[in-house]
XYZ file of C-alpha atoms in Angstrom:
340
model
C -0.025 -0.053 0.075
C 1.331 3.484 -0.795
C 1.765 6.035 2.084
C -1.543 7.581 3.177
C -2.150 11.244 3.201
C -4.493 13.184 5.480
C -5.204 15.642 2.764
C -4.137 18.494 5.139
C -1.068 20.808 4.805
C 0.709 18.856 7.563
C 3.308 16.244 6.561
C 2.197 12.682 6.215
C 3.014 10.416 9.087
C 5.872 8.138 8.203
C 4.908 4.373 7.990
C 7.186 1.538 9.036
C 7.218 -1.707 6.974
C 9.201 -4.795 6.425
C 9.683 -5.948 2.905
C 10.590 -9.429 1.581
C 13.114 -9.213 -1.237
C 13.465 -11.593 -4.211
C 15.927 -13.825 -2.329
C 13.674 -14.042 0.766
C 15.734 -11.443 2.769
C 13.484 -9.210 4.978
C 14.461 -5.490 5.306
C 12.793 -2.967 7.412
C 11.865 0.386 5.794
C 10.237 3.549 6.692
C 8.165 5.345 4.154
C 7.771 9.121 3.848
C 5.659 11.454 1.710
C 6.046 15.183 2.360
C 3.848 18.171 2.054
C 4.302 18.525 -1.620
C 2.311 15.285 -2.065
C -0.634 16.382 0.070
C -2.177 18.610 -2.644
C -2.936 15.714 -4.947
C -4.284 12.222 -4.658
C -1.457 10.110 -3.189
C -2.576 7.138 -5.175
C -1.862 8.917 -8.472
C 1.343 10.838 -8.107
C 3.004 12.349 -11.162
C 5.268 10.123 -13.121
C 8.107 12.607 -12.408
C 7.831 12.068 -8.660
C 11.287 10.835 -7.486
C 11.504 7.653 -5.508
C 14.411 7.937 -3.031
C 16.166 5.023 -1.211
C 17.779 6.698 1.947
C 20.549 5.476 4.190
C 20.905 7.108 7.743
C 24.155 8.092 9.447
C 25.931 6.197 12.133
C 29.567 5.552 11.188
C 28.576 2.010 10.005
C 28.056 0.860 13.656
C 25.020 2.776 14.839
C 22.078 4.813 13.916
C 18.377 3.995 13.534
C 15.479 4.997 11.243
C 14.731 7.638 13.791
C 18.167 9.058 13.289
C 17.561 9.466 9.645
C 14.217 11.189 10.171
C 15.300 14.751 9.638
C 17.082 14.129 6.252
C 14.380 11.806 5.072
C 11.648 14.319 5.866
C 13.674 17.030 3.919
C 13.872 14.760 0.960
C 10.165 14.140 1.092
C 9.327 17.875 1.408
C 11.515 18.460 -1.613
C 9.020 16.530 -3.631
C 10.124 12.798 -3.275
C 8.674 9.582 -1.965
C 11.273 8.275 0.429
C 12.154 4.768 1.564
C 14.529 4.927 4.556
C 16.264 1.597 5.063
C 17.213 0.044 8.388
C 20.429 -1.563 7.120
C 22.477 -4.164 9.080
C 25.211 -2.614 11.341
C 28.883 -3.517 11.852
C 30.601 -5.201 13.590
C 27.888 -7.968 13.648
C 27.323 -7.254 9.961
C 30.549 -5.996 8.264
C 31.044 -5.249 4.613
C 29.518 -6.074 2.306
C 26.266 -6.911 4.174
C 24.854 -3.318 4.348
C 25.601 -2.711 0.676
C 23.871 -5.961 -0.389
C 20.884 -5.133 1.815
C 20.675 -1.653 0.141
C 20.957 -3.162 -3.382
C 18.203 -5.687 -2.544
C 15.949 -2.896 -1.274
C 16.681 -0.766 -4.432
C 15.631 -3.663 -6.582
C 12.484 -4.195 -4.466
C 11.747 -0.471 -4.877
C 12.074 -0.626 -8.763
C 9.716 -3.573 -8.865
C 7.142 -1.873 -6.739
C 7.555 1.771 -7.823
C 4.080 1.921 -9.347
C 2.452 1.626 -5.980
C 5.248 3.422 -4.164
C 5.356 6.479 -6.345
C 4.501 6.142 -10.060
C 5.128 3.586 -12.937
C 7.919 5.557 -14.291
C 9.234 7.286 -11.188
C 12.927 8.044 -11.409
C 15.024 6.152 -8.733
C 17.609 7.938 -6.588
C 19.752 6.892 -3.641
C 20.702 9.208 -0.833
C 22.489 9.183 2.491
C 24.373 11.107 5.061
C 27.746 10.237 6.644
C 28.101 6.405 6.529
C 24.873 6.335 4.781
C 26.414 8.480 2.024
C 29.067 5.791 1.605
C 26.334 3.141 1.278
C 24.390 5.155 -1.235
C 27.432 5.656 -3.381
C 28.246 1.956 -3.104
C 24.828 0.821 -4.153
C 24.977 3.171 -7.067
C 28.104 1.394 -8.154
C 26.559 -1.940 -7.657
C 23.444 -0.868 -9.804
C 25.766 0.323 -12.555
C 27.860 -2.922 -12.520
C 24.861 -5.278 -12.356
C 23.038 -3.462 -15.248
C 20.288 -2.056 -13.004
C 18.220 -0.762 -11.603
C 18.766 2.356 -13.476
C 19.331 5.380 -11.260
C 18.488 8.951 -12.048
C 20.798 10.279 -9.398
C 22.581 10.113 -6.072
C 22.487 12.426 -3.147
C 25.507 12.350 -0.812
C 25.583 14.390 2.326
C 29.073 14.673 3.965
C 29.670 11.110 3.068
C 32.294 8.799 4.498
C 34.326 7.932 1.496
C 37.942 7.638 2.586
C 39.093 5.024 5.048
C 42.420 6.793 5.628
C 40.789 9.354 7.974
C 43.667 11.847 7.457
C 42.294 14.749 5.346
C 43.053 18.403 6.285
C 39.427 19.058 7.120
C 39.544 16.189 9.750
C 42.768 17.315 11.225
C 41.688 20.971 11.533
C 38.018 20.492 12.562
C 37.225 22.087 15.830
C 34.778 19.551 17.129
C 36.726 17.414 19.721
C 38.902 14.386 18.915
C 38.093 14.403 15.231
C 38.845 10.983 13.537
C 38.181 8.664 16.507
C 34.560 8.037 15.719
C 35.066 7.555 12.030
C 38.325 5.602 12.204
C 36.613 3.190 14.719
C 33.614 2.905 12.415
C 35.885 2.142 9.388
C 37.807 -0.451 11.566
C 34.615 -2.424 12.484
C 32.996 -2.146 9.093
C 36.113 -3.397 7.160
C 36.508 -6.843 8.794
C 39.373 -7.912 6.489
C 42.371 -5.815 5.495
C 41.792 -6.232 1.842
C 38.210 -4.852 2.083
C 39.731 -1.367 2.031
C 40.742 -2.075 -1.568
C 37.190 -2.748 -2.666
C 35.440 0.128 -4.440
C 32.138 -0.837 -2.953
C 33.658 -0.497 0.642
C 35.640 2.730 -0.089
C 33.951 4.538 -2.959
C 36.302 7.510 -2.663
C 39.204 5.347 -3.726
C 37.383 3.719 -6.626
C 39.341 3.773 -9.987
C 36.270 3.569 -12.103
C 33.623 6.243 -11.734
C 32.354 6.590 -15.237
C 28.685 5.596 -15.723
C 27.527 6.737 -12.357
C 24.299 8.829 -12.185
C 24.312 12.538 -11.824
C 25.237 13.608 -8.270
C 24.508 16.047 -5.644
C 27.301 16.379 -3.056
C 26.729 18.597 0.057
C 29.097 19.423 2.788
C 29.708 22.462 5.113
C 32.534 24.676 6.064
C 32.762 23.065 9.561
C 32.314 19.493 8.319
C 35.311 17.217 8.913
C 34.269 15.141 5.940
C 34.402 18.162 3.751
C 37.621 17.405 1.917
C 36.812 13.923 0.873
C 33.307 15.064 -0.210
C 34.812 17.647 -2.521
C 37.585 15.377 -3.757
C 35.034 12.832 -4.773
C 32.970 15.414 -6.629
C 36.039 16.534 -8.564
C 36.904 12.907 -9.538
C 33.382 12.300 -10.597
C 33.548 15.330 -12.838
C 36.677 14.131 -14.378
C 35.053 10.798 -15.205
C 32.288 12.620 -16.995
C 29.528 12.402 -14.333
C 27.338 15.566 -13.877
C 27.982 16.841 -10.431
C 26.498 19.497 -8.255
C 28.814 20.453 -5.362
C 27.318 22.556 -2.541
C 29.031 23.912 0.567
C 27.005 25.308 3.431
C 28.778 28.315 5.041
C 26.822 28.430 8.313
C 27.815 26.219 11.235
C 26.137 22.886 10.959
C 27.911 20.466 13.402
C 27.925 17.920 10.669
C 28.042 14.939 10.601
C 27.415 14.367 14.273
C 24.380 16.687 14.229
C 22.498 14.423 11.761
C 21.799 12.023 14.689
C 21.704 14.809 17.337
C 19.124 16.615 15.367
C 16.970 13.498 15.126
C 17.187 12.928 18.793
C 16.371 16.591 19.624
C 13.508 16.491 17.150
C 11.961 13.355 18.735
C 12.271 14.921 22.257
C 10.621 18.149 21.101
C 7.827 16.174 19.517
C 7.275 14.126 22.654
C 7.311 17.223 24.804
C 4.829 19.018 22.580
C 2.575 16.022 22.550
C 2.686 15.818 26.429
C 2.065 19.488 26.786
C -0.911 19.319 24.332
C -2.369 16.282 26.289
C -1.943 18.005 29.660
C -3.629 21.074 28.335
C -6.504 18.914 27.020
C -5.622 19.972 23.475
C -5.956 17.836 20.457
C -3.004 15.300 20.815
C -3.152 14.462 17.128
C -1.904 17.901 16.149
C 0.939 18.735 18.600
C 3.171 21.795 17.942
C 5.573 21.069 15.162
C 9.131 20.398 16.362
C 11.771 22.996 15.496
C 14.064 21.939 12.698
C 17.813 22.320 13.088
C 19.402 25.451 11.628
C 20.877 23.554 8.660
C 17.554 22.162 7.594
C 16.420 25.083 5.563
C 19.583 25.548 3.420
C 19.874 21.884 2.898
C 16.255 21.549 1.986
C 16.755 24.201 -0.633
C 19.654 22.346 -2.182
C 17.562 19.100 -2.295
C 14.660 20.854 -3.840
C 16.868 22.539 -6.540
C 18.520 19.173 -7.437
C 15.202 17.220 -7.705
C 13.469 20.078 -9.481
C 16.340 20.378 -12.035
C 15.802 16.663 -12.873
C 12.062 17.120 -13.242
C 12.593 20.130 -15.516
C 15.006 18.114 -17.680
C 12.686 15.137 -17.719
C 9.686 17.452 -18.821
C 11.842 18.917 -21.580
C 12.840 15.579 -22.854
C 9.240 14.409 -22.791
C 8.144 17.491 -24.714
C 10.856 17.036 -27.343
C 9.867 13.379 -27.791
C 6.227 14.370 -28.172
C 7.104 17.036 -30.794
C 9.282 14.540 -32.688
C 6.478 12.093 -32.712
C 3.941 14.590 -33.989
C 6.311 15.756 -36.738
C 6.878 12.131 -37.862
C 3.161 11.517 -38.073
C 2.414 14.836 -39.716
C 4.805 14.230 -42.697
C 2.830 12.499 -45.436
C 4.480 9.622 -47.277
C 5.736 10.308 -50.769
C 3.377 8.943 -53.451
C 3.549 8.751 -57.161
C 0.947 8.718 -59.816
C -0.232 5.357 -60.821
C 1.916 4.066 -63.735
C 4.678 6.447 -63.104
C 8.146 5.683 -61.886
C 10.086 7.618 -59.053
């Protein structure tokens, strides 16, 4: 069943679900449909509505669907239908288990996109921090296994380089930078030669051609800024269309991805409790305040997805004009008995 809409101007309530992939593997997902979907019938979204498979942060060893709620909601409010995946975590599930779970979920999404979004809905992958790594890896797997075809990938301060030695990491002013990510890499890469695999460390991949158009977002205070920008430059050199965005305002990324989710949940619970104690309607509590970086990030996401929809609409219009022109040209005929 597709996500339900209340028909109001408030965002749709996320829905948790467990899917069974073609190989019998079961994966937990959370579905989102934002405010932009509330003004039309949810069962008949436009064919240009993006369907995004989203991976939360957590340095490979932590994180939950709740931790990914802020970014997933921003993607939904930018015009997408979103599937946020509860992928398996290291060290119990080291590389490549999370990547394979993500690819299975992407294949399932392609097979069910008519009911999830639309019959021809473009597929995207997205993720922040370790989730950005997994999104990039799943995009590579989709390229190498001849599908599903992706329209784009959205990578927010992704973990792409296991060396953990860039200048932005050394000079970040956010505590003992490198420990969290170095520990995450160590637990995720169970074998030494895993660090050589492009699906494990996308930033070190030697073959980037053929990947989908990419949005890379980092921030001035982001310890993962350098590897994000380096990956964007290498993608461009490989002929991949890339949009690189750098937020100037303080963000606290990537730690604040999960902190923002926790604060958001706490504020929502507090608002609901206050509304109940005041005998107000508990179904419509005061909306939780978004983190300061949500608005500029949301703008970048909207611009990226909107640019794809514009390009898709222009391509469809061109195809329609070409078809009309072909049908409008009468075949060449010759009088009976004559020769060309």
